[in-house]
Amino acid sequence: MAEESNYTLQLKEICKSYIRTDAQGVTVALENVNLNIKDGEFVTIVGPSGCGKSTLLRLVAGLIPPTKGSILLNGKPIKGTSPNRGIVFQEPTLFPWLTVEDNVSFSLKVQGKYKEKKEEVDRLINIIGLDEFRKSYPHQLSGGMAQRVALIRTMINEPEVFLLDEPLGALDAFTRMNMQDELLIMWKSNRHIMIMVTHDIDEAIYMSTRVVTMAPRPGKIKKDIRIDLPYPRNRMSDEFINYRKEIMENLNY
Ligand SMILES: Nc1ncnc2c1ncn2[C@@H]1O[C@H](COP(=O)(O)OP(=O)(O)OP(=O)(O)O)[C@@H](O)[C@H]1O
């Protein structure tokens, strides 16, 4: 028990089933998932389609409840959604009728925290290089720009747990690599817990301190691999390539 209390986020014996509408019965999306994460860890989840990666993130976000098991943050069960557990999806979910600035400020205004954080809004817009676009609307931005706005809109709440569901999946290769570095800068400056779903094994090794592989039907954790490489990581190094082999073999590629 003493060892467990070192973990900030704990998923204990999590099961999640969905009722199928097309036929009788249920889909077991996750079965007996146990995962413990400490402050400052960057965990990526990789695995084939349908193994429950998004389900796992949505459970931690509090968007859906587990069928069985519990999720503890700082020892307390999570209840529903909270700005403390921010989630960013593959498609940037910005409000189309609000400018960049207003999108980033929206949740602060709802929480009555805008005045105290106004400078932080300015700082983050500057960090992502969108000073000139602060009065622009989402349809006037490129995909990469919109995704950067979505990231800082979540970041402004200083979530203790930052959940990323394939956040870079829709970007071209160059923008994607730049965004990987930007995300690492954000993570290093705040040291919150990051949990990111990706289909890109190199992205997982480049970014995270742990890569968790999953298997489908029912979704479960296969292996939890610590990536013991200094940042910034060299995608061409032998160690990097060895991790790639280990993960691909584990996923049966
Ligand atoms: N709302 C839902 N209702 C019913 N079944 C669902 C629902 N959401 C997910 N599922 C099922 O649960 C399983 C896990 O889905 P999930 O989206 O978590 O997997 P994933 O690993 O994120 O997949 P992908 O990589 O394709 O996004 C799948 O079989 C899926 O069909």
PDB file of C-alpha atoms and ligand atoms in Angstrom:
ATOM      1  CA  MET A   1       0.000   0.000   0.000  1.00  0.00           C
ATOM      2  CA  ALA A   2       2.830   2.392   0.864  1.00  0.00           C
ATOM      3  CA  GLU A   3       4.272   1.988  -2.613  1.00  0.00           C
ATOM      4  CA  GLU A   4       0.886   2.583  -4.285  1.00  0.00           C
ATOM      5  CA  SER A   5       0.467   5.942  -2.562  1.00  0.00           C
ATOM      6  CA  ASN A   6       3.455   7.240  -4.567  1.00  0.00           C
ATOM      7  CA  TYR A   7       1.259   7.289  -7.638  1.00  0.00           C
ATOM      8  CA  THR A   8      -0.790  10.328  -8.543  1.00  0.00           C
ATOM      9  CA  LEU A   9      -3.103   8.541 -10.935  1.00  0.00           C
ATOM     10  CA  GLN A  10      -4.250   4.998 -10.331  1.00  0.00           C
ATOM     11  CA  LEU A  11      -6.467   2.857 -12.526  1.00  0.00           C
ATOM     12  CA  LYS A  12      -7.522  -0.172 -10.522  1.00  0.00           C
ATOM     13  CA  GLU A  13      -9.029  -3.259 -12.129  1.00  0.00           C
ATOM     14  CA  ILE A  14     -10.868  -1.210 -14.717  1.00  0.00           C
ATOM     15  CA  CYS A  15     -13.457  -2.944 -16.889  1.00  0.00           C
ATOM     16  CA  LYS A  16     -15.562  -1.139 -19.460  1.00  0.00           C
ATOM     17  CA  SER A  17     -18.332  -2.763 -21.487  1.00  0.00           C
ATOM     18  CA  TYR A  18     -20.567  -1.112 -24.041  1.00  0.00           C
ATOM     19  CA  ILE A  19     -24.046  -2.399 -24.825  1.00  0.00           C
ATOM     20  CA  ARG A  20     -24.260  -3.252 -28.519  1.00  0.00           C
ATOM     21  CA  THR A  21     -27.211  -1.795 -30.361  1.00  0.00           C
ATOM     22  CA  ASP A  22     -26.874  -4.005 -33.451  1.00  0.00           C
ATOM     23  CA  ALA A  23     -27.098  -7.326 -31.627  1.00  0.00           C
ATOM     24  CA  GLN A  24     -27.697  -8.685 -28.179  1.00  0.00           C
ATOM     25  CA  GLY A  25     -24.760  -8.622 -25.823  1.00  0.00           C
ATOM     26  CA  VAL A  26     -21.923  -6.320 -24.949  1.00  0.00           C
ATOM     27  CA  THR A  27     -18.516  -5.258 -26.273  1.00  0.00           C
ATOM     28  CA  VAL A  28     -15.879  -5.616 -23.600  1.00  0.00           C
ATOM     29  CA  ALA A  29     -13.694  -2.608 -24.476  1.00  0.00           C
ATOM     30  CA  LEU A  30     -11.403  -2.961 -21.450  1.00  0.00           C
ATOM     31  CA  GLU A  31     -10.850  -5.884 -19.119  1.00  0.00           C
ATOM     32  CA  ASN A  32      -9.017  -5.668 -15.827  1.00  0.00           C
ATOM     33  CA  VAL A  33      -6.756  -2.723 -16.677  1.00  0.00           C
ATOM     34  CA  ASN A  34      -4.324  -1.653 -13.964  1.00  0.00           C
ATOM     35  CA  LEU A  35      -2.140   1.395 -14.531  1.00  0.00           C
ATOM     36  CA  ASN A  36      -0.268   3.577 -12.053  1.00  0.00           C
ATOM     37  CA  ILE A  37       1.259   6.878 -13.125  1.00  0.00           C
ATOM     38  CA  LYS A  38       3.453   9.285 -11.165  1.00  0.00           C
ATOM     39  CA  ASP A  39       3.630  13.059 -11.440  1.00  0.00           C
ATOM     40  CA  GLY A  40       5.713  14.199 -14.386  1.00  0.00           C
ATOM     41  CA  GLU A  41       5.389  10.969 -16.354  1.00  0.00           C
ATOM     42  CA  PHE A  42       4.566  11.015 -20.058  1.00  0.00           C
ATOM     43  CA  VAL A  43       2.778   7.800 -20.963  1.00  0.00           C
ATOM     44  CA  THR A  44       1.817   6.886 -24.511  1.00  0.00           C
ATOM     45  CA  ILE A  45      -0.676   4.171 -25.339  1.00  0.00           C
ATOM     46  CA  VAL A  46      -0.207   2.212 -28.560  1.00  0.00           C
ATOM     47  CA  GLY A  47      -2.097  -0.746 -29.972  1.00  0.00           C
ATOM     48  CA  PRO A  48      -4.314  -1.893 -32.822  1.00  0.00           C
ATOM     49  CA  SER A  49      -7.640  -0.305 -33.637  1.00  0.00           C
ATOM     50  CA  GLY A  50     -10.365  -1.265 -31.176  1.00  0.00           C
ATOM     51  CA  CYS A  51      -8.116  -2.233 -28.242  1.00  0.00           C
ATOM     52  CA  GLY A  52      -9.697   0.398 -26.017  1.00  0.00           C
ATOM     53  CA  LYS A  53      -7.174   3.246 -26.141  1.00  0.00           C
ATOM     54  CA  SER A  54      -9.745   6.021 -26.523  1.00  0.00           C
ATOM     55  CA  THR A  55     -12.003   4.338 -23.989  1.00  0.00           C
ATOM     56  CA  LEU A  56      -9.168   4.441 -21.473  1.00  0.00           C
ATOM     57  CA  LEU A  57      -8.633   8.177 -22.042  1.00  0.00           C
ATOM     58  CA  ARG A  58     -12.337   8.957 -21.885  1.00  0.00           C
ATOM     59  CA  LEU A  59     -12.587   7.089 -18.575  1.00  0.00           C
ATOM     60  CA  VAL A  60      -9.738   9.143 -17.058  1.00  0.00           C
ATOM     61  CA  ALA A  61     -11.315  12.334 -18.445  1.00  0.00           C
ATOM     62  CA  GLY A  62     -14.514  11.312 -16.653  1.00  0.00           C
ATOM     63  CA  LEU A  63     -16.542  11.468 -19.873  1.00  0.00           C
ATOM     64  CA  ILE A  64     -17.728   7.891 -19.258  1.00  0.00           C
ATOM     65  CA  PRO A  65     -17.836   5.790 -16.060  1.00  0.00           C
ATOM     66  CA  PRO A  66     -16.113   2.398 -15.703  1.00  0.00           C
ATOM     67  CA  THR A  67     -18.315  -0.693 -15.576  1.00  0.00           C
ATOM     68  CA  LYS A  68     -16.074  -2.008 -12.792  1.00  0.00           C
ATOM     69  CA  GLY A  69     -13.000  -0.760 -10.959  1.00  0.00           C
ATOM     70  CA  SER A  70     -11.910   2.676  -9.814  1.00  0.00           C
ATOM     71  CA  ILE A  71      -9.805   5.616 -10.951  1.00  0.00           C
ATOM     72  CA  LEU A  72      -8.043   7.597  -8.238  1.00  0.00           C
ATOM     73  CA  LEU A  73      -6.349  10.966  -8.607  1.00  0.00           C
ATOM     74  CA  ASN A  74      -4.246  11.866  -5.565  1.00  0.00           C
ATOM     75  CA  GLY A  75      -5.921   9.001  -3.747  1.00  0.00           C
ATOM     76  CA  LYS A  76      -9.476  10.231  -4.382  1.00  0.00           C
ATOM     77  CA  PRO A  77     -11.945   8.669  -6.832  1.00  0.00           C
ATOM     78  CA  ILE A  78     -12.542  10.904  -9.822  1.00  0.00           C
ATOM     79  CA  LYS A  79     -16.079  12.146 -10.376  1.00  0.00           C
ATOM     80  CA  GLY A  80     -17.164  13.213 -13.862  1.00  0.00           C
ATOM     81  CA  THR A  81     -15.180  15.731 -15.867  1.00  0.00           C
ATOM     82  CA  SER A  82     -12.956  18.414 -14.400  1.00  0.00           C
ATOM     83  CA  PRO A  83     -10.649  21.129 -15.784  1.00  0.00           C
ATOM     84  CA  ASN A  84      -8.041  19.270 -13.735  1.00  0.00           C
ATOM     85  CA  ARG A  85      -8.134  16.458 -16.320  1.00  0.00           C
ATOM     86  CA  GLY A  86      -7.973  18.097 -19.757  1.00  0.00           C
ATOM     87  CA  ILE A  87      -8.500  16.195 -22.973  1.00  0.00           C
ATOM     88  CA  VAL A  88      -7.535  17.128 -26.543  1.00  0.00           C
ATOM     89  CA  PHE A  89      -8.929  15.140 -29.479  1.00  0.00           C
ATOM     90  CA  GLN A  90      -7.580  14.470 -32.972  1.00  0.00           C
ATOM     91  CA  GLU A  91      -9.871  17.028 -34.559  1.00  0.00           C
ATOM     92  CA  PRO A  92      -9.470  20.388 -32.846  1.00  0.00           C
ATOM     93  CA  THR A  93     -12.814  21.009 -31.157  1.00  0.00           C
ATOM     94  CA  LEU A  94     -12.774  24.804 -31.171  1.00  0.00           C
ATOM     95  CA  PHE A  95     -15.888  26.933 -30.967  1.00  0.00           C
ATOM     96  CA  PRO A  96     -16.293  28.186 -34.565  1.00  0.00           C
ATOM     97  CA  TRP A  97     -18.018  31.392 -33.493  1.00  0.00           C
ATOM     98  CA  LEU A  98     -15.201  32.475 -31.155  1.00  0.00           C
ATOM     99  CA  THR A  99     -11.827  33.995 -32.052  1.00  0.00           C
ATOM    100  CA  VAL A 100      -8.544  32.314 -31.089  1.00  0.00           C
ATOM    101  CA  GLU A 101      -8.287  34.559 -28.047  1.00  0.00           C
ATOM    102  CA  ASP A 102     -11.876  33.887 -26.962  1.00  0.00           C
ATOM    103  CA  ASN A 103     -11.539  30.142 -27.500  1.00  0.00           C
ATOM    104  CA  VAL A 104      -8.501  30.068 -25.206  1.00  0.00           C
ATOM    105  CA  SER A 105     -10.192  32.286 -22.593  1.00  0.00           C
ATOM    106  CA  PHE A 106     -13.595  30.600 -22.682  1.00  0.00           C
ATOM    107  CA  SER A 107     -13.239  28.165 -19.781  1.00  0.00           C
ATOM    108  CA  LEU A 108     -11.463  30.797 -17.654  1.00  0.00           C
ATOM    109  CA  LYS A 109     -14.439  33.121 -18.097  1.00  0.00           C
ATOM    110  CA  VAL A 110     -16.840  30.308 -17.149  1.00  0.00           C
ATOM    111  CA  GLN A 111     -14.785  29.645 -14.001  1.00  0.00           C
ATOM    112  CA  GLY A 112     -14.446  33.362 -13.185  1.00  0.00           C
ATOM    113  CA  LYS A 113     -10.640  33.167 -13.490  1.00  0.00           C
ATOM    114  CA  TYR A 114     -10.121  35.283 -16.595  1.00  0.00           C
ATOM    115  CA  LYS A 115      -8.785  38.437 -14.908  1.00  0.00           C
ATOM    116  CA  GLU A 116      -6.075  36.612 -12.964  1.00  0.00           C
ATOM    117  CA  LYS A 117      -5.004  34.565 -16.011  1.00  0.00           C
ATOM    118  CA  LYS A 118      -5.260  37.111 -18.818  1.00  0.00           C
ATOM    119  CA  GLU A 119      -1.488  37.453 -19.100  1.00  0.00           C
ATOM    120  CA  GLU A 120      -1.138  33.686 -19.298  1.00  0.00           C
ATOM    121  CA  VAL A 121      -3.560  33.671 -22.259  1.00  0.00           C
ATOM    122  CA  ASP A 122      -1.315  36.217 -24.009  1.00  0.00           C
ATOM    123  CA  ARG A 123       1.834  34.262 -23.136  1.00  0.00           C
ATOM    124  CA  LEU A 124       0.505  30.962 -24.485  1.00  0.00           C
ATOM    125  CA  ILE A 125      -0.800  32.510 -27.719  1.00  0.00           C
ATOM    126  CA  ASN A 126       2.655  34.007 -28.166  1.00  0.00           C
ATOM    127  CA  ILE A 127       4.403  30.683 -27.445  1.00  0.00           C
ATOM    128  CA  ILE A 128       2.437  28.921 -30.197  1.00  0.00           C
ATOM    129  CA  GLY A 129       3.298  31.751 -32.608  1.00  0.00           C
ATOM    130  CA  LEU A 130      -0.250  32.966 -33.190  1.00  0.00           C
ATOM    131  CA  ASP A 131      -0.046  36.577 -31.977  1.00  0.00           C
ATOM    132  CA  GLU A 132      -1.146  37.801 -35.384  1.00  0.00           C
ATOM    133  CA  PHE A 133      -4.080  35.408 -35.421  1.00  0.00           C
ATOM    134  CA  ARG A 134      -5.557  36.131 -32.002  1.00  0.00           C
ATOM    135  CA  LYS A 135      -8.596  37.823 -33.563  1.00  0.00           C
ATOM    136  CA  SER A 136      -8.991  35.137 -36.254  1.00  0.00           C
ATOM    137  CA  TYR A 137     -11.753  32.546 -36.268  1.00  0.00           C
ATOM    138  CA  PRO A 138     -11.085  28.777 -36.461  1.00  0.00           C
ATOM    139  CA  HIS A 139     -12.037  28.566 -40.169  1.00  0.00           C
ATOM    140  CA  GLN A 140      -9.225  31.048 -40.912  1.00  0.00           C
ATOM    141  CA  LEU A 141      -6.568  28.766 -39.382  1.00  0.00           C
ATOM    142  CA  SER A 142      -4.654  25.810 -40.814  1.00  0.00           C
ATOM    143  CA  GLY A 143      -5.129  22.394 -39.183  1.00  0.00           C
ATOM    144  CA  GLY A 144      -1.833  22.724 -37.295  1.00  0.00           C
ATOM    145  CA  MET A 145      -2.680  26.209 -36.037  1.00  0.00           C
ATOM    146  CA  ALA A 146      -6.125  25.099 -34.870  1.00  0.00           C
ATOM    147  CA  GLN A 147      -4.630  22.118 -33.059  1.00  0.00           C
ATOM    148  CA  ARG A 148      -2.125  24.393 -31.292  1.00  0.00           C
ATOM    149  CA  VAL A 149      -5.018  26.546 -30.118  1.00  0.00           C
ATOM    150  CA  ALA A 150      -6.862  23.435 -28.894  1.00  0.00           C
ATOM    151  CA  LEU A 151      -3.765  22.407 -26.933  1.00  0.00           C
ATOM    152  CA  ILE A 152      -3.283  25.739 -25.171  1.00  0.00           C
ATOM    153  CA  ARG A 153      -7.017  26.033 -24.534  1.00  0.00           C
ATOM    154  CA  THR A 154      -6.669  22.893 -22.424  1.00  0.00           C
ATOM    155  CA  MET A 155      -3.294  23.904 -21.021  1.00  0.00           C
ATOM    156  CA  ILE A 156      -4.593  27.225 -19.692  1.00  0.00           C
ATOM    157  CA  ASN A 157      -6.496  25.263 -17.044  1.00  0.00           C
ATOM    158  CA  GLU A 158      -3.195  23.775 -15.852  1.00  0.00           C
ATOM    159  CA  PRO A 159      -4.611  20.277 -15.779  1.00  0.00           C
ATOM    160  CA  GLU A 160      -2.895  17.848 -13.480  1.00  0.00           C
ATOM    161  CA  VAL A 161      -3.567  15.184 -16.080  1.00  0.00           C
ATOM    162  CA  PHE A 162      -3.305  16.071 -19.754  1.00  0.00           C
ATOM    163  CA  LEU A 163      -5.035  13.549 -22.023  1.00  0.00           C
ATOM    164  CA  LEU A 164      -4.237  13.543 -25.730  1.00  0.00           C
ATOM    165  CA  ASP A 165      -6.227  11.341 -28.091  1.00  0.00           C
ATOM    166  CA  GLU A 166      -4.124  11.194 -31.262  1.00  0.00           C
ATOM    167  CA  PRO A 167      -3.741  14.971 -31.129  1.00  0.00           C
ATOM    168  CA  LEU A 168      -1.272  15.089 -34.007  1.00  0.00           C
ATOM    169  CA  GLY A 169      -2.910  12.438 -36.193  1.00  0.00           C
ATOM    170  CA  ALA A 170      -4.385  14.875 -38.735  1.00  0.00           C
ATOM    171  CA  LEU A 171      -1.215  16.916 -39.276  1.00  0.00           C
ATOM    172  CA  ASP A 172       1.358  16.699 -42.060  1.00  0.00           C
ATOM    173  CA  ALA A 173       4.742  15.159 -41.172  1.00  0.00           C
ATOM    174  CA  PHE A 174       6.612  18.465 -40.690  1.00  0.00           C
ATOM    175  CA  THR A 175       3.939  20.169 -38.612  1.00  0.00           C
ATOM    176  CA  ARG A 176       3.636  16.958 -36.636  1.00  0.00           C
ATOM    177  CA  MET A 177       7.324  16.896 -35.714  1.00  0.00           C
ATOM    178  CA  ASN A 178       7.225  20.571 -34.707  1.00  0.00           C
ATOM    179  CA  MET A 179       4.163  19.935 -32.583  1.00  0.00           C
ATOM    180  CA  GLN A 180       5.860  16.968 -30.905  1.00  0.00           C
ATOM    181  CA  ASP A 181       8.620  19.339 -29.775  1.00  0.00           C
ATOM    182  CA  GLU A 182       6.100  21.966 -28.666  1.00  0.00           C
ATOM    183  CA  LEU A 183       4.232  19.395 -26.618  1.00  0.00           C
ATOM    184  CA  LEU A 184       7.477  18.293 -24.981  1.00  0.00           C
ATOM    185  CA  ILE A 185       8.247  21.910 -24.074  1.00  0.00           C
ATOM    186  CA  MET A 186       4.790  22.286 -22.534  1.00  0.00           C
ATOM    187  CA  TRP A 187       5.164  19.056 -20.595  1.00  0.00           C
ATOM    188  CA  LYS A 188       8.627  19.950 -19.295  1.00  0.00           C
ATOM    189  CA  SER A 189       7.494  23.378 -18.112  1.00  0.00           C
ATOM    190  CA  ASN A 190       4.512  22.037 -16.149  1.00  0.00           C
ATOM    191  CA  ARG A 191       5.507  18.436 -15.330  1.00  0.00           C
ATOM    192  CA  HIS A 192       1.913  17.317 -15.303  1.00  0.00           C
ATOM    193  CA  ILE A 193       0.945  13.769 -16.188  1.00  0.00           C
ATOM    194  CA  MET A 194       0.557  13.288 -19.925  1.00  0.00           C
ATOM    195  CA  ILE A 195      -1.295  10.316 -21.380  1.00  0.00           C
ATOM    196  CA  MET A 196      -1.275  10.258 -25.154  1.00  0.00           C
ATOM    197  CA  VAL A 197      -2.817   7.815 -27.594  1.00  0.00           C
ATOM    198  CA  THR A 198      -0.936   7.472 -30.855  1.00  0.00           C
ATOM    199  CA  HIS A 199      -0.694   5.035 -33.755  1.00  0.00           C
ATOM    200  CA  ASP A 200       2.849   6.184 -34.435  1.00  0.00           C
ATOM    201  CA  ILE A 201       5.416   4.073 -32.594  1.00  0.00           C
ATOM    202  CA  ASP A 202       8.272   6.493 -33.334  1.00  0.00           C
ATOM    203  CA  GLU A 203       6.218   9.360 -31.921  1.00  0.00           C
ATOM    204  CA  ALA A 204       5.630   7.305 -28.761  1.00  0.00           C
ATOM    205  CA  ILE A 205       9.359   6.576 -28.309  1.00  0.00           C
ATOM    206  CA  TYR A 206      10.361  10.150 -29.188  1.00  0.00           C
ATOM    207  CA  MET A 207       8.048  11.689 -26.638  1.00  0.00           C
ATOM    208  CA  SER A 208       7.273   9.505 -23.685  1.00  0.00           C
ATOM    209  CA  THR A 209       8.832   8.143 -20.543  1.00  0.00           C
ATOM    210  CA  ARG A 210       6.686   4.996 -20.823  1.00  0.00           C
ATOM    211  CA  VAL A 211       5.047   3.244 -23.753  1.00  0.00           C
ATOM    212  CA  VAL A 212       2.092   1.049 -22.820  1.00  0.00           C
ATOM    213  CA  THR A 213       1.079  -1.492 -25.477  1.00  0.00           C
ATOM    214  CA  MET A 214      -2.450  -2.848 -25.629  1.00  0.00           C
ATOM    215  CA  ALA A 215      -4.196  -5.825 -27.241  1.00  0.00           C
ATOM    216  CA  PRO A 216      -7.857  -6.021 -28.353  1.00  0.00           C
ATOM    217  CA  ARG A 217     -10.916  -8.192 -27.687  1.00  0.00           C
ATOM    218  CA  PRO A 218     -11.081  -7.649 -24.847  1.00  0.00           C
ATOM    219  CA  GLY A 219      -8.838  -4.581 -24.533  1.00  0.00           C
ATOM    220  CA  LYS A 220      -6.018  -5.085 -22.079  1.00  0.00           C
ATOM    221  CA  ILE A 221      -2.495  -3.924 -21.334  1.00  0.00           C
ATOM    222  CA  LYS A 222       0.192  -6.127 -22.858  1.00  0.00           C
ATOM    223  CA  LYS A 223       3.418  -4.435 -21.820  1.00  0.00           C
ATOM    224  CA  ASP A 224       4.598  -1.323 -20.025  1.00  0.00           C
ATOM    225  CA  ILE A 225       7.970  -0.261 -21.455  1.00  0.00           C
ATOM    226  CA  ARG A 226      10.101   2.424 -19.810  1.00  0.00           C
ATOM    227  CA  ILE A 227      11.934   4.549 -22.401  1.00  0.00           C
ATOM    228  CA  ASP A 228      15.247   5.236 -20.782  1.00  0.00           C
ATOM    229  CA  LEU A 229      16.687   7.822 -23.202  1.00  0.00           C
ATOM    230  CA  PRO A 230      17.662  11.451 -22.587  1.00  0.00           C
ATOM    231  CA  TYR A 231      15.771  14.287 -24.336  1.00  0.00           C
ATOM    232  CA  PRO A 232      15.956  15.469 -27.063  1.00  0.00           C
ATOM    233  CA  ARG A 233      15.863  11.995 -28.551  1.00  0.00           C
ATOM    234  CA  ASN A 234      17.594  10.915 -31.704  1.00  0.00           C
ATOM    235  CA  ARG A 235      15.244   8.911 -33.932  1.00  0.00           C
ATOM    236  CA  MET A 236      18.242   7.398 -35.719  1.00  0.00           C
ATOM    237  CA  SER A 237      20.137   6.154 -32.657  1.00  0.00           C
ATOM    238  CA  ASP A 238      20.622   2.422 -32.067  1.00  0.00           C
ATOM    239  CA  GLU A 239      18.819   2.628 -28.733  1.00  0.00           C
ATOM    240  CA  PHE A 240      15.819   4.297 -30.368  1.00  0.00           C
ATOM    241  CA  ILE A 241      15.707   1.638 -33.075  1.00  0.00           C
ATOM    242  CA  ASN A 242      15.961  -1.114 -30.450  1.00  0.00           C
ATOM    243  CA  TYR A 243      12.926   0.283 -28.633  1.00  0.00           C
ATOM    244  CA  ARG A 244      11.066   0.389 -31.967  1.00  0.00           C
ATOM    245  CA  LYS A 245      11.883  -3.299 -32.541  1.00  0.00           C
ATOM    246  CA  GLU A 246      10.813  -4.231 -29.018  1.00  0.00           C
ATOM    247  CA  ILE A 247       7.470  -2.462 -29.364  1.00  0.00           C
ATOM    248  CA  MET A 248       6.758  -3.740 -32.868  1.00  0.00           C
ATOM    249  CA  GLU A 249       7.528  -7.307 -31.831  1.00  0.00           C
ATOM    250  CA  ASN A 250       5.281  -6.902 -28.828  1.00  0.00           C
ATOM    251  CA  LEU A 251       2.483  -5.712 -31.122  1.00  0.00           C
ATOM    252  CA  ASN A 252       3.190  -8.632 -33.512  1.00  0.00           C
ATOM    253  CA  TYR A 253       4.222  -6.538 -36.511  1.00  0.00           C
TER     254      TYR A 253
HETATM  255  N1  LIG B   1     -19.805   4.418 -27.479  1.00  0.00           N
HETATM  256  C1  LIG B   1     -19.593   3.138 -27.817  1.00  0.00           C
HETATM  257  N2  LIG B   1     -20.615   2.272 -27.939  1.00  0.00           N
HETATM  258  C2  LIG B   1     -20.396   0.981 -28.261  1.00  0.00           C
HETATM  259  N3  LIG B   1     -19.180   0.444 -28.482  1.00  0.00           N
HETATM  260  C3  LIG B   1     -18.114   1.264 -28.379  1.00  0.00           C
HETATM  261  C4  LIG B   1     -18.262   2.650 -28.046  1.00  0.00           C
HETATM  262  N4  LIG B   1     -17.030   3.227 -28.014  1.00  0.00           N
HETATM  263  C5  LIG B   1     -16.155   2.243 -28.318  1.00  0.00           C
HETATM  264  N5  LIG B   1     -16.812   1.071 -28.529  1.00  0.00           N
HETATM  265  C6  LIG B   1     -16.176  -0.241 -28.854  1.00  0.00           C
HETATM  266  O1  LIG B   1     -15.196  -0.498 -27.846  1.00  0.00           O
HETATM  267  C7  LIG B   1     -14.007  -1.036 -28.424  1.00  0.00           C
HETATM  268  C8  LIG B   1     -12.824  -0.121 -28.083  1.00  0.00           C
HETATM  269  O2  LIG B   1     -13.031   1.132 -28.755  1.00  0.00           O
HETATM  270  P1  LIG B   1     -11.975   2.347 -28.620  1.00  0.00           P
HETATM  271  O3  LIG B   1     -12.487   3.458 -29.464  1.00  0.00           O
HETATM  272  O4  LIG B   1     -11.717   2.609 -27.201  1.00  0.00           O
HETATM  273  O5  LIG B   1     -10.677   1.688 -29.286  1.00  0.00           O
HETATM  274  P2  LIG B   1      -9.364   2.371 -29.850  1.00  0.00           P
HETATM  275  O6  LIG B   1      -8.238   1.468 -29.457  1.00  0.00           O
HETATM  276  O7  LIG B   1      -9.290   3.781 -29.417  1.00  0.00           O
HETATM  277  O8  LIG B   1      -9.606   2.304 -31.426  1.00  0.00           O
HETATM  278  P3  LIG B   1      -9.032   3.246 -32.607  1.00  0.00           P
HETATM  279  O9  LIG B   1      -7.540   3.071 -32.599  1.00  0.00           O
HETATM  280  O10 LIG B   1      -9.664   2.687 -33.841  1.00  0.00           O
HETATM  281  O11 LIG B   1      -9.476   4.646 -32.307  1.00  0.00           O
HETATM  282  C9  LIG B   1     -14.279  -1.164 -29.915  1.00  0.00           C
HETATM  283  O12 LIG B   1     -14.687  -2.487 -30.169  1.00  0.00           O
HETATM  284  C10 LIG B   1     -15.402  -0.199 -30.155  1.00  0.00           C
HETATM  285  O13 LIG B   1     -16.230  -0.642 -31.220  1.00  0.00           O
END
